[in-house]
Every structure is written in structure tokens, then in C-alpha cells.
PDB file of C-alpha atoms in Angstrom:
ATOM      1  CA  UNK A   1      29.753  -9.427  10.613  1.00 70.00           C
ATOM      2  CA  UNK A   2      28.191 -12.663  11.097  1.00 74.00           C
ATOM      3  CA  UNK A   3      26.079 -14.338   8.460  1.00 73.00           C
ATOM      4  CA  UNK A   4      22.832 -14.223  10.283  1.00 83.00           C
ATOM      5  CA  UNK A   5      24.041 -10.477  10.954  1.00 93.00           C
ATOM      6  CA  UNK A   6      24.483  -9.882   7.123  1.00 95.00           C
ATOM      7  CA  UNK A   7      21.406 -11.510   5.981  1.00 97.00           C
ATOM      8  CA  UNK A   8      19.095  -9.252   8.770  1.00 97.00           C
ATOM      9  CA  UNK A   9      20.888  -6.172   7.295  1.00 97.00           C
ATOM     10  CA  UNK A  10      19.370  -7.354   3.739  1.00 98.00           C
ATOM     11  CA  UNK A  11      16.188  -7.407   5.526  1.00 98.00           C
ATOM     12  CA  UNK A  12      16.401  -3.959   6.899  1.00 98.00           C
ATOM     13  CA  UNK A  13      17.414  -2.710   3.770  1.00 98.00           C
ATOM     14  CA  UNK A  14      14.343  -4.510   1.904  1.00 98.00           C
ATOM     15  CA  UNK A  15      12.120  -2.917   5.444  1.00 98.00           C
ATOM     16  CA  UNK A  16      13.468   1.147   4.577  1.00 97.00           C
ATOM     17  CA  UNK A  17      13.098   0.756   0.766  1.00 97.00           C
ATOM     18  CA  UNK A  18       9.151   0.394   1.367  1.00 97.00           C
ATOM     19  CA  UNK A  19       8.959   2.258   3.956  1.00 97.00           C
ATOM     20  CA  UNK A  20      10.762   5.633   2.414  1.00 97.00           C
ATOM     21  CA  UNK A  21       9.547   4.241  -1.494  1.00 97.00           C
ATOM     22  CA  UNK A  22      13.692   4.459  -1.840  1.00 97.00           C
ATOM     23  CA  UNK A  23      14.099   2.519  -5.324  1.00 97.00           C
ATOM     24  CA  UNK A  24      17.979   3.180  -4.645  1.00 97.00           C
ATOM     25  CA  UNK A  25      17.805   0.739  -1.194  1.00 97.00           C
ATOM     26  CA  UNK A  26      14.950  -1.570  -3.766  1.00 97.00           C
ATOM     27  CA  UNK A  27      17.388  -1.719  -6.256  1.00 96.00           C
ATOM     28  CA  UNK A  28      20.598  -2.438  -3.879  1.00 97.00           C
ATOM     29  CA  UNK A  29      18.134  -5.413  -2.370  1.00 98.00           C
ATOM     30  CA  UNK A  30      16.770  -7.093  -5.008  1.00 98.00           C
ATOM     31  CA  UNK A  31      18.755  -9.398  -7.754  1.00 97.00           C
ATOM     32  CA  UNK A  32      18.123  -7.207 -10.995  1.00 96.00           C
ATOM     33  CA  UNK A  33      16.368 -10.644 -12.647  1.00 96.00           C
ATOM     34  CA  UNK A  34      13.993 -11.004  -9.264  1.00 97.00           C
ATOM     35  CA  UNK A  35      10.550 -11.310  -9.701  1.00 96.00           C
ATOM     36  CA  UNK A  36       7.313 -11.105  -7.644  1.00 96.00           C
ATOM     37  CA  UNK A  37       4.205 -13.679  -7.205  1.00 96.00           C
ATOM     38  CA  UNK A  38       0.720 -13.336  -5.713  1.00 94.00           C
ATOM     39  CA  UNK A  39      -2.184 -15.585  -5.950  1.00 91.00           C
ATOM     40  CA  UNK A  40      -4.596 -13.904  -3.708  1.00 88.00           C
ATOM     41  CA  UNK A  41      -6.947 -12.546  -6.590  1.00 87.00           C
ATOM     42  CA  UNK A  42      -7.395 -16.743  -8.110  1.00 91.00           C
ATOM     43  CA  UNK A  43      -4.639 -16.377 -10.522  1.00 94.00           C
ATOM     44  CA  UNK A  44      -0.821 -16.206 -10.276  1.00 95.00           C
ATOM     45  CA  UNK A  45       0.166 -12.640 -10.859  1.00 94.00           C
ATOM     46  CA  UNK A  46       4.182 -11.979 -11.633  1.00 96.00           C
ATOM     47  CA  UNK A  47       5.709  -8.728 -11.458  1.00 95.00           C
ATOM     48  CA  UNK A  48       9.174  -8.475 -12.731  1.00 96.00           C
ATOM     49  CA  UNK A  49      11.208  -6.089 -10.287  1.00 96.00           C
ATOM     50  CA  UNK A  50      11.403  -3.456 -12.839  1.00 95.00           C
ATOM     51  CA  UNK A  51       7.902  -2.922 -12.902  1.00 96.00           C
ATOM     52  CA  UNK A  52       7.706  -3.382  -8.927  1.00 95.00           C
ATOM     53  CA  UNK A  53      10.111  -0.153  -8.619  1.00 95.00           C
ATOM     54  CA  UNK A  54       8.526   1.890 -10.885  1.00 96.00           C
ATOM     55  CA  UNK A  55       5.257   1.224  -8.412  1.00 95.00           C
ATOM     56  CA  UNK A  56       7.044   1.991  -5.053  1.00 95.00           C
ATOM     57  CA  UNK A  57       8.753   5.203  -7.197  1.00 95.00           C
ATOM     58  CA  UNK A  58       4.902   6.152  -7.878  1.00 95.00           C
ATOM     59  CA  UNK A  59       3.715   6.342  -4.028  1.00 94.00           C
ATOM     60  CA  UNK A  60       3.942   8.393  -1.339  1.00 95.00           C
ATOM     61  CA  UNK A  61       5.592   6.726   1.337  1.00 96.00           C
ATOM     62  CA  UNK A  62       4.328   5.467   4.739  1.00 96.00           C
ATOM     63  CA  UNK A  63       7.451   7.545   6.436  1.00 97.00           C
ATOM     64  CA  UNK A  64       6.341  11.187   4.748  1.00 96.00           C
ATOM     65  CA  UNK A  65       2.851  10.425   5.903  1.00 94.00           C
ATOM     66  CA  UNK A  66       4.112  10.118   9.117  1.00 95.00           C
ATOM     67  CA  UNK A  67       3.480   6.721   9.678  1.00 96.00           C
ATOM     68  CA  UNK A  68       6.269   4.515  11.995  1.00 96.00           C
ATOM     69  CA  UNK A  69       8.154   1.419  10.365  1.00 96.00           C
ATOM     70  CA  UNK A  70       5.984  -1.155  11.217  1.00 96.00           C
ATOM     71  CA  UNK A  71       8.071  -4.795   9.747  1.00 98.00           C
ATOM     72  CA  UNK A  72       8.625  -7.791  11.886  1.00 98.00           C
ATOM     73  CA  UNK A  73      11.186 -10.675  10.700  1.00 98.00           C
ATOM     74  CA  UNK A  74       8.610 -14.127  11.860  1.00 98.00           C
ATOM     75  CA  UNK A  75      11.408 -16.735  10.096  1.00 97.00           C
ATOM     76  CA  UNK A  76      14.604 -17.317   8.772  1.00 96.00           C
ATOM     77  CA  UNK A  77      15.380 -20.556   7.423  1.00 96.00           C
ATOM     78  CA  UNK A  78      18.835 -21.416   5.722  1.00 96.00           C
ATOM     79  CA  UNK A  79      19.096 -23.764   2.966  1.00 96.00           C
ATOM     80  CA  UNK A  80      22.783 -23.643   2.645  1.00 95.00           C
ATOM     81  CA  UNK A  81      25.351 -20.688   3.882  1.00 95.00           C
ATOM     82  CA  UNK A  82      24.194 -18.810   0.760  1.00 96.00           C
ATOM     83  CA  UNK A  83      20.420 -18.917   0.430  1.00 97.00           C
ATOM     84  CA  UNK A  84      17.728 -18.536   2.868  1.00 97.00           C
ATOM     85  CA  UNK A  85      14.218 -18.078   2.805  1.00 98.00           C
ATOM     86  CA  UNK A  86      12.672 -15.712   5.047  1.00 98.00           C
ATOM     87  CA  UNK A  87       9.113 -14.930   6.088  1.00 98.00           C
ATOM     88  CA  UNK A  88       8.641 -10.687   7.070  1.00 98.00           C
ATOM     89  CA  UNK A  89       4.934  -9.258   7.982  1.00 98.00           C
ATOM     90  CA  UNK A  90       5.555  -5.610   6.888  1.00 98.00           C
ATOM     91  CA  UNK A  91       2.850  -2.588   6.917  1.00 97.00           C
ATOM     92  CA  UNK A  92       2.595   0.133   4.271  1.00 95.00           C
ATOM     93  CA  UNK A  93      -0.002   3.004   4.778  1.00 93.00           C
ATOM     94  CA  UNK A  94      -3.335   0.181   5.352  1.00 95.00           C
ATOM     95  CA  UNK A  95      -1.918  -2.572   4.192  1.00 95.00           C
ATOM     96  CA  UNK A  96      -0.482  -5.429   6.090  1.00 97.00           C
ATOM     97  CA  UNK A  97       1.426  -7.754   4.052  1.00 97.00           C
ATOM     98  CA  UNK A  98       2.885 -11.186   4.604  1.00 98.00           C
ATOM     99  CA  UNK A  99       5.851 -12.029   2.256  1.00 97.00           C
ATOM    100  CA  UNK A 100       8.482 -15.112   2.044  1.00 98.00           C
ATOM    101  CA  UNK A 101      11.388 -13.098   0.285  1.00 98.00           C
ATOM    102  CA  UNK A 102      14.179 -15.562  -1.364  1.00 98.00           C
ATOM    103  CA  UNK A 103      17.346 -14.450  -0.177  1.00 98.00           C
ATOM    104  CA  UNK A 104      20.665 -15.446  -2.195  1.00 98.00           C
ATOM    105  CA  UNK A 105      24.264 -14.340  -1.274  1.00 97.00           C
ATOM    106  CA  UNK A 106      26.437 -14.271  -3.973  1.00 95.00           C
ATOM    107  CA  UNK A 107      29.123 -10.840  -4.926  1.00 94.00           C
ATOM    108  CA  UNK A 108      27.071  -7.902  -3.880  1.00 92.00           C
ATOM    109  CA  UNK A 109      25.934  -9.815  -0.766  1.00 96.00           C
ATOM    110  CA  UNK A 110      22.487 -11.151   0.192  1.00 97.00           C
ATOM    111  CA  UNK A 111      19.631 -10.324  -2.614  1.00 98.00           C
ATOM    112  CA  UNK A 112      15.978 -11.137  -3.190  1.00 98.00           C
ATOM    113  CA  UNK A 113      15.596 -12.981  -5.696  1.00 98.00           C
ATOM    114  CA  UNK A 114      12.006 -13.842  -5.329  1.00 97.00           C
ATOM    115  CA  UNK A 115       9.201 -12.737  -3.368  1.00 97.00           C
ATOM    116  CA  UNK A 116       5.825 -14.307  -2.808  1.00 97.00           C
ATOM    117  CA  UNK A 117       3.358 -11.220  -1.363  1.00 96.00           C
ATOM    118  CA  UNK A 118      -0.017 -11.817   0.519  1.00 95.00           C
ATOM    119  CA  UNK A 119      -2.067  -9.122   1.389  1.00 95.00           C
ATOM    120  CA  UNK A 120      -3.170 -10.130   4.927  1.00 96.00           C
ATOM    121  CA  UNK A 121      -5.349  -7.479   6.435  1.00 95.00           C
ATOM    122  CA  UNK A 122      -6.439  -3.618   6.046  1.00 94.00           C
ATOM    123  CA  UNK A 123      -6.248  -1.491   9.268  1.00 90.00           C
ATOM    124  CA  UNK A 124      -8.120   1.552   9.015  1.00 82.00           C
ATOM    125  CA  UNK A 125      -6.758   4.691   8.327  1.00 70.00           C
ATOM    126  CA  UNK A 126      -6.771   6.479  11.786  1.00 62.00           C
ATOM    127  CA  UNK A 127      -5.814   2.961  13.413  1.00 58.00           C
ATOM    128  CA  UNK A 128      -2.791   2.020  11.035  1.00 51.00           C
ATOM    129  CA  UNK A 129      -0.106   4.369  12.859  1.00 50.00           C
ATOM    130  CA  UNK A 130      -0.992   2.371  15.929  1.00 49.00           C
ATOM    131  CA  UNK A 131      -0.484  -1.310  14.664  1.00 49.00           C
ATOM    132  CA  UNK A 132       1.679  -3.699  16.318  1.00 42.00           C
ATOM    133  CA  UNK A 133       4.394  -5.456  14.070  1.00 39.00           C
TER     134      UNK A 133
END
């Protein structure tokens, strides 16, 4: 498997953990010391990924609502053979979020080790199975 071929596995990985709410696949994907940021509310708000599973483990999933996988890759950009930073719009239930997930490869393969989330847009409820990626 090539690199690139390794690193968009990660990807789909991080894609069916929110998708399904699979804390297994969250937990496989993300470095057990990775943390998340947002700033859309004025203030920098960190969410160690403890807490963040414990959320998805919470919800009802997009896929037992019914609702496709909706996740688009929009960049990967390698800063050496082992890290990367890539830039995902992914859709859960409403939501529409923009995240740059920090990607680093070391023994059990390519991890997040950071995330930076933006909530970009709502769809509404009757529109948000229909939603392009």
C-alpha cells in the first residue's frame, strides 16, 4: 500500500467512526493524547479525545437514521513522509463541518493527533439526506 493509500485509509476510518458513532474505529484513529480545538463561539474551546468519544458514544448516528456518508477529502498536504495535514468537509445529521485533522504515522500507522473543527453550515432536516459532499 502506498503512503498516500495508507494515509486516505486513516481518513476513511476517521469518515465511518462519525458516521456509525463507532468509538472502536475513533479510538483506532486518533493518538490516545489527541486533542480537539474550535474557536467559532469567540473563545478557544479544547476537547481532549476522551471526552470527544464519550460524545460520539452518546449520539445516535447519521447511518441508523438513515442518512448516507456524506465526507469529502478537499486537501492533503505532507510535511514530511510521516505527518500530513489534511482538510475533510464531513456531514453528521444537520451539521456540516469543516476540519484540518493532524495526521502522524508512527507504529500503529497514521493517527490524528489534532483536529481543528468549524461548524460551517446547518442543512435542514428533510434536506440533509440530499447534500452534496
Amino acid at each position: 500500500m502506498t503512503p498516500l493509500n495508507e494515509l486516505i485509509t486513516a481518513i476513511d476510518t476517521y469518515f465511518d467512526a462519525i458516521h456509525h458513532c463507532d468509538t472502536e474505529k475513533l479510538n483506532a484513529v486518533f493518538h490516545p493524547q489527541s486533542s480537539l480545538f474550535d474557536a467559532d463561539n469567540g473563545s478557544v474551546f479544547v476537547e481532549p479525545i476522551e471526552s470527544f468519544g464519550r460524545d460520539v458514544a452518546g449520539r445516535s448516528s447519521p447511518a441508523s437514521r438513515g442518512q448516507p456518508r456524506i465526507a469529502e477529502i478537499l486537501m492533503v498536504d505532507y510535511l514530511s513522509p510521516v505527518s500530513a495535514t489534511v482538510k475533510i468537509r464531513i456531514q453528521a445529521h444537520e451539521s456540516v463541518f469543516v476540519d484540518h485533522l493532524g495526521f502522524v504515522k508512527g507504529a500503529d500507522g497514521w493517527q490524528i493527533v489534532s483536529k481543528i473543527w468549524h461548524l460551517e453550515s446547518t442543512v435542514e432536516a428533510g434536506n440533509a439526506d440530499q447534500q452534496a459532499a
